[in-house]
Coordinates of N, CA and C in Angstrom, one line a residue:
M11 N -55.2 -25.1 -37.8 CA -54.1 -24.8 -38.7 C -53.2 -23.8 -37.9
N12 N -51.9 -24.0 -38.1 CA -50.9 -23.1 -37.4 C -51.0 -21.7 -38.1
P13 N -51.2 -20.6 -37.2 CA -51.4 -19.3 -37.8 C -50.0 -18.6 -38.2
F14 N -48.9 -19.4 -38.1 CA -47.6 -18.8 -38.4 C -47.0 -19.6 -39.5
V15 N -46.2 -18.9 -40.3 CA -45.3 -19.6 -41.3 C -43.9 -19.0 -41.1
R16 N -43.0 -19.9 -41.0 CA -41.6 -19.4 -40.8 C -40.7 -20.2 -41.8
K17 N -39.7 -19.4 -42.3 CA -38.8 -20.0 -43.2 C -37.4 -19.3 -43.1
T18 N -36.4 -20.1 -43.0 CA -35.0 -19.5 -43.0 C -34.3 -19.8 -44.3
L19 N -33.8 -18.7 -44.9 CA -33.1 -18.8 -46.2 C -31.7 -18.3 -46.0
V20 N -30.8 -18.8 -46.8 CA -29.5 -18.2 -46.9 C -29.6 -17.2 -48.1
V21 N -29.4 -15.9 -47.8 CA -29.4 -14.9 -48.9 C -28.0 -14.3 -49.0
Q22 N -27.8 -13.6 -50.1 CA -26.6 -12.9 -50.3 C -26.8 -11.4 -50.2
I23 N -26.0 -10.7 -49.4 CA -26.0 -9.3 -49.3 C -24.9 -8.8 -50.2
Q24 N -25.2 -7.8 -51.1 CA -24.2 -7.3 -52.0 C -23.5 -6.1 -51.3
A25 N -22.2 -6.2 -51.2 CA -21.3 -5.2 -50.7 C -20.5 -4.6 -51.8
G26 N -20.7 -3.4 -52.1 CA -20.0 -2.8 -53.3 C -20.6 -3.2 -54.5
A27 N -19.9 -3.0 -55.6 CA -20.5 -3.3 -56.9 C -20.7 -4.7 -57.3
T28 N -19.8 -5.6 -56.8 CA -20.0 -7.0 -57.2 C -19.9 -8.0 -56.0
D29 N -19.2 -7.7 -54.9 CA -19.0 -8.6 -53.9 C -20.3 -8.9 -53.1
R30 N -20.4 -10.2 -52.8 CA -21.6 -10.7 -52.1 C -21.1 -11.5 -50.9
F31 N -21.9 -11.5 -49.8 CA -21.6 -12.4 -48.7 C -22.9 -12.9 -48.1
S32 N -22.8 -14.1 -47.6 CA -24.1 -14.9 -47.2 C -24.5 -14.5 -45.8
V33 N -25.8 -14.3 -45.6 CA -26.4 -14.1 -44.3 C -27.7 -14.9 -44.2
L34 N -28.2 -15.1 -43.1 CA -29.5 -15.7 -42.9 C -30.6 -14.7 -43.0
A35 N -31.7 -15.1 -43.7 CA -32.9 -14.3 -43.7 C -34.0 -15.2 -43.0
H36 N -34.6 -14.7 -41.9 CA -35.7 -15.4 -41.3 C -37.0 -14.7 -41.7
L37 N -37.8 -15.4 -42.4 CA -39.1 -14.8 -42.9 C -40.2 -15.4 -42.0
T38 N -41.0 -14.5 -41.5 CA -42.1 -14.9 -40.6 C -43.4 -14.3 -41.1
Y39 N -44.5 -15.1 -41.1 CA -45.8 -14.6 -41.4 C -46.7 -15.0 -40.2
D40 N -47.5 -14.0 -39.8 CA -48.4 -14.2 -38.7 C -49.8 -13.9 -39.1
A41 N -50.8 -14.8 -39.0 CA -52.1 -14.6 -39.5 C -52.8 -13.4 -38.8
D42 N -52.3 -13.0 -37.6 CA -52.9 -11.9 -36.9 C -52.5 -10.5 -37.6
D43 N -51.5 -10.6 -38.4 CA -51.1 -9.4 -39.2 C -51.0 -9.8 -40.6
P44 N -52.2 -10.1 -41.3 CA -52.2 -10.8 -42.5 C -51.6 -10.2 -43.8
F45 N -51.4 -8.9 -43.7 CA -50.8 -8.2 -44.9 C -49.3 -8.2 -44.9
A46 N -48.7 -8.5 -43.7 CA -47.2 -8.3 -43.6 C -46.4 -9.6 -43.5
V47 N -45.2 -9.5 -43.9 CA -44.2 -10.5 -43.7 C -43.0 -9.8 -43.0
T48 N -42.4 -10.4 -42.0 CA -41.3 -9.8 -41.3 C -40.0 -10.6 -41.8
A49 N -39.0 -9.8 -42.2 CA -37.7 -10.4 -42.7 C -36.7 -9.9 -41.7
V50 N -36.0 -10.8 -41.1 CA -34.9 -10.5 -40.2 C -33.6 -11.1 -40.8
F51 N -32.7 -10.2 -41.0 CA -31.4 -10.6 -41.6 C -30.4 -10.7 -40.5
A52 N -29.7 -11.9 -40.4 CA -28.8 -12.1 -39.3 C -27.5 -12.7 -39.8
H53 N -26.4 -12.5 -39.0 CA -25.1 -13.1 -39.3 C -24.4 -13.3 -38.0
D54 N -23.8 -14.5 -37.8 CA -23.1 -14.8 -36.6 C -23.9 -14.5 -35.3
G55 N -25.2 -14.8 -35.4 CA -26.1 -14.6 -34.2 C -26.5 -13.1 -34.0
R56 N -26.1 -12.2 -34.8 CA -26.4 -10.8 -34.7 C -27.5 -10.4 -35.7
V57 N -28.5 -9.7 -35.2 CA -29.5 -9.1 -36.2 C -28.9 -7.9 -36.9
L58 N -28.8 -8.0 -38.2 CA -28.3 -6.9 -39.0 C -29.4 -5.9 -39.4
A59 N -30.6 -6.4 -39.7 CA -31.7 -5.6 -40.0 C -33.0 -6.3 -39.9
R60 N -34.1 -5.6 -39.7 CA -35.4 -6.2 -39.6 C -36.3 -5.3 -40.4
W61 N -37.0 -5.9 -41.4 CA -37.9 -5.2 -42.2 C -39.3 -5.8 -42.2
R62 N -40.4 -5.0 -42.3 CA -41.7 -5.5 -42.4 C -42.1 -5.2 -43.9
L63 N -42.4 -6.3 -44.6 CA -42.8 -6.2 -46.0 C -44.2 -6.5 -46.2
D64 N -44.8 -5.9 -47.3 CA -46.1 -6.2 -47.7 C -46.1 -7.6 -48.4
R65 N -47.0 -8.5 -47.9 CA -47.0 -9.8 -48.5 C -47.3 -9.8 -50.0
Q66 N -48.2 -9.0 -50.4 CA -48.6 -9.0 -51.9 C -47.4 -8.4 -52.7
M67 N -46.7 -7.4 -52.1 CA -45.6 -6.8 -52.8 C -44.5 -7.9 -53.0
L68 N -44.3 -8.7 -51.9 CA -43.3 -9.8 -52.0 C -43.6 -10.7 -53.1
A69 N -44.9 -11.1 -53.2 CA -45.3 -12.0 -54.3 C -45.2 -11.3 -55.7
D70 N -45.6 -10.1 -55.8 CA -45.5 -9.4 -57.0 C -44.0 -9.2 -57.5
G71 N -43.1 -9.0 -56.5 CA -41.7 -8.8 -56.8 C -41.0 -10.0 -57.4
L72 N -41.7 -11.2 -57.3 CA -41.2 -12.4 -57.9 C -41.4 -12.4 -59.4
R73 N -42.4 -11.6 -59.8 CA -42.8 -11.6 -61.3 C -42.4 -10.3 -62.0
G74 N -42.1 -9.2 -61.3 CA -41.7 -8.0 -61.9 C -41.3 -7.0 -60.9
A75 N -40.8 -5.9 -61.4 CA -40.3 -4.8 -60.5 C -41.4 -4.1 -59.8
V76 N -41.3 -4.0 -58.4 CA -42.3 -3.3 -57.6 C -41.5 -2.4 -56.6
G77 N -42.2 -1.4 -56.1 CA -41.7 -0.5 -55.1 C -41.1 0.7 -55.6
V78 N -41.4 1.8 -55.0 CA -40.8 3.1 -55.3 C -40.3 3.8 -54.1
G79 N -40.5 3.3 -52.9 CA -40.1 3.9 -51.7 C -38.8 3.3 -51.1
D80 N -38.9 2.9 -49.8 CA -37.8 2.4 -49.1 C -37.5 0.9 -49.5
V81 N -38.4 0.2 -50.1 CA -38.3 -1.2 -50.4 C -38.6 -1.4 -51.9
R82 N -37.6 -2.0 -52.6 CA -37.8 -2.2 -54.0 C -37.4 -3.7 -54.3
L83 N -38.3 -4.4 -55.0 CA -38.1 -5.8 -55.3 C -38.2 -6.0 -56.8
R84 N -37.4 -7.0 -57.3 CA -37.6 -7.4 -58.7 C -36.9 -8.7 -58.9
P85 N -37.4 -9.5 -59.9 CA -36.7 -10.8 -60.2 C -35.5 -10.5 -61.0
V86 N -34.5 -11.4 -60.8 CA -33.2 -11.4 -61.5 C -32.9 -12.8 -62.0
A87 N -32.6 -13.0 -63.2 CA -32.2 -14.3 -63.7 C -30.8 -14.3 -64.2
T88 N -30.0 -15.2 -63.7 CA -28.6 -15.4 -64.1 C -28.5 -16.9 -64.6
G89 N -28.6 -17.0 -65.9 CA -28.7 -18.4 -66.4 C -29.9 -19.1 -66.0
M90 N -29.8 -20.2 -65.3 CA -31.0 -20.9 -64.8 C -31.3 -20.5 -63.4
W91 N -30.5 -19.7 -62.8 CA -30.6 -19.3 -61.4 C -31.6 -18.1 -61.3
Q92 N -32.7 -18.3 -60.6 CA -33.7 -17.2 -60.4 C -33.6 -16.6 -59.0
E93 N -33.4 -15.3 -59.0 CA -33.3 -14.7 -57.7 C -34.3 -13.6 -57.5
L94 N -34.6 -13.2 -56.3 CA -35.4 -12.1 -55.9 C -34.4 -11.0 -55.4
R95 N -34.3 -9.9 -56.1 CA -33.4 -8.8 -55.7 C -34.2 -7.9 -54.8
M96 N -33.7 -7.7 -53.6 CA -34.4 -6.8 -52.6 C -33.5 -5.7 -52.2
E97 N -34.0 -4.5 -52.5 CA -33.2 -3.3 -52.2 C -33.9 -2.5 -51.1
F98 N -33.2 -2.2 -50.0 CA -33.7 -1.5 -48.9 C -33.0 -0.2 -48.7
L99 N -33.7 0.9 -48.5 CA -33.2 2.2 -48.3 C -33.4 2.5 -46.8
G100 N -32.4 2.9 -46.1 CA -32.5 3.3 -44.7 C -32.4 4.7 -44.4
D101 N -32.0 5.0 -43.2 CA -31.9 6.4 -42.7 C -30.9 7.2 -43.6
V102 N -31.1 8.5 -43.5 CA -30.2 9.5 -44.2 C -28.9 9.5 -43.5
R103 N -27.8 9.5 -44.2 CA -26.4 9.6 -43.7 C -26.1 11.0 -43.5
P104 N -25.0 11.3 -42.8 CA -24.5 12.7 -42.6 C -24.2 13.4 -43.9
D105 N -23.8 12.6 -45.0 CA -23.5 13.3 -46.2 C -24.7 13.5 -47.1
G106 N -25.9 13.2 -46.6 CA -27.1 13.5 -47.3 C -27.6 12.3 -48.1
G107 N -26.8 11.3 -48.3 CA -27.2 10.0 -49.0 C -28.0 9.2 -48.0
R108 N -28.4 8.0 -48.5 CA -29.2 7.1 -47.6 C -28.4 5.8 -47.5
H109 N -28.5 5.2 -46.3 CA -28.0 3.8 -46.1 C -28.8 2.9 -47.1
R110 N -28.1 2.0 -47.7 CA -28.7 1.1 -48.7 C -28.2 -0.3 -48.6
A111 N -29.0 -1.3 -48.7 CA -28.6 -2.6 -48.7 C -29.3 -3.4 -49.8
V112 N -28.6 -4.3 -50.5 CA -29.2 -5.1 -51.5 C -29.0 -6.6 -51.1
A113 N -30.1 -7.3 -51.1 CA -30.0 -8.7 -50.8 C -30.6 -9.5 -52.0
F114 N -30.1 -10.7 -52.2 CA -30.5 -11.6 -53.2 C -30.9 -12.9 -52.6
A115 N -32.2 -13.4 -52.8 CA -32.7 -14.6 -52.3 C -33.1 -15.5 -53.5
W116 N -33.0 -16.8 -53.2 CA -33.4 -17.8 -54.3 C -34.9 -17.7 -54.4
A117 N -35.3 -17.3 -55.6 CA -36.7 -17.0 -55.9 C -37.7 -18.2 -55.6
P118 N -37.3 -19.4 -56.0 CA -38.3 -20.5 -55.7 C -38.5 -20.7 -54.2
A119 N -37.5 -20.4 -53.4 CA -37.7 -20.6 -51.9 C -38.7 -19.5 -51.4
V120 N -38.5 -18.3 -51.9 CA -39.4 -17.2 -51.5 C -40.8 -17.5 -52.0
A121 N -41.0 -18.0 -53.2 CA -42.3 -18.3 -53.8 C -43.0 -19.4 -52.9
A122 N -42.2 -20.4 -52.5 CA -42.7 -21.5 -51.6 C -43.2 -20.9 -50.3
F123 N -42.5 -19.9 -49.7 CA -42.9 -19.3 -48.5 C -44.2 -18.5 -48.7
V124 N -44.3 -17.8 -49.8 CA -45.5 -17.0 -50.1 C -46.7 -18.0 -50.3
R125 N -46.5 -19.1 -50.9 CA -47.6 -20.1 -51.1 C -48.1 -20.6 -49.8
E126 N -47.1 -20.9 -48.8 CA -47.5 -21.3 -47.5 C -48.3 -20.3 -46.8
T127 N -48.0 -19.0 -46.9 CA -48.7 -17.9 -46.2 C -50.2 -17.9 -46.8
R128 N -50.3 -18.2 -48.0 CA -51.6 -18.1 -48.7 C -52.5 -19.3 -48.3
K129 N -51.9 -20.4 -47.8 CA -52.7 -21.5 -47.2 C -53.3 -21.1 -45.9
V130 N -52.5 -20.3 -45.1 CA -53.0 -19.8 -43.8 C -54.1 -18.7 -43.9
V131 N -53.8 -17.7 -44.8 CA -54.8 -16.7 -45.0 C -54.8 -16.4 -46.6
P132 N -55.8 -16.9 -47.3 CA -55.8 -16.7 -48.7 C -56.0 -15.2 -49.1
P133 N -55.4 -14.8 -50.2 CA -55.6 -13.4 -50.6 C -57.1 -13.1 -50.7
G134 N -57.4 -11.9 -50.2 CA -58.8 -11.4 -50.2 C -59.5 -11.8 -49.0
Q135 N -58.9 -12.6 -48.1 CA -59.6 -13.0 -46.9 C -58.9 -12.4 -45.7
E136 N -58.0 -11.5 -45.9 CA -57.3 -10.9 -44.8 C -58.3 -10.0 -44.0
E137 N -58.2 -10.0 -42.7 CA -59.0 -9.2 -41.9 C -58.2 -8.3 -41.0
V138 N -58.6 -7.1 -40.8 CA -57.9 -6.2 -39.9 C -58.9 -5.9 -38.7
R139 N -58.4 -6.2 -37.5 CA -59.3 -6.0 -36.4 C -59.1 -4.6 -35.9
V140 N -59.9 -3.7 -36.5 CA -59.8 -2.2 -36.2 C -59.9 -1.9 -34.8
D141 N -60.8 -2.6 -34.0 CA -61.0 -2.3 -32.6 C -59.7 -2.6 -31.9
D142 N -59.0 -3.7 -32.2 CA -57.7 -4.1 -31.6 C -56.7 -3.0 -31.9
V143 N -56.6 -2.6 -33.1 CA -55.6 -1.6 -33.5 C -55.8 -0.3 -32.8
L144 N -57.1 0.2 -32.7 CA -57.4 1.4 -32.0 C -57.0 1.3 -30.5
A145 N -57.4 0.2 -29.9 CA -57.1 -0.1 -28.5 C -55.6 0.0 -28.2
E146 N -54.8 -0.6 -29.2 CA -53.3 -0.6 -29.0 C -52.8 0.8 -29.1
I147 N -53.3 1.6 -30.1 CA -52.9 3.0 -30.3 C -53.2 3.8 -29.0
L148 N -54.4 3.7 -28.5 CA -54.8 4.5 -27.4 C -54.1 4.1 -26.1
A149 N -53.7 2.8 -26.0 CA -53.0 2.3 -24.8 C -51.5 2.9 -24.9
A150 N -51.0 3.1 -26.1 CA -49.6 3.6 -26.2 C -49.6 5.1 -26.0
G151 N -50.7 5.8 -26.3 CA -50.7 7.2 -26.3 C -50.8 7.9 -25.0

């Protein structure tokens, strides 16, 4: 079985109170890092942002509000349209506030991606190779 799951979605980034514009979100899951999903947001061939998300948090965010730190997720329904609202808080700005981005993805597409990751590594069967992690830390130090 392929240890990777990849999916590209068109998501909308909210600029200001109501304006949205479309960008691509490339979601990647690697069985070697079984708890994480990488989300790369890109527009016109440029990477706008890269975030590593907790896979379970992503799944939970499809059902209810989760997150209290730099990443906050929650479902949003507009009529029959189901979205996952993803709020990302970045570095502190000179004025003391924080950079902030809000993205909206079609929830059924995100749910399908999460289901595919669970076929690769079912919940509860994630393994962390502690020796590999320690070797990587010691090599970098």
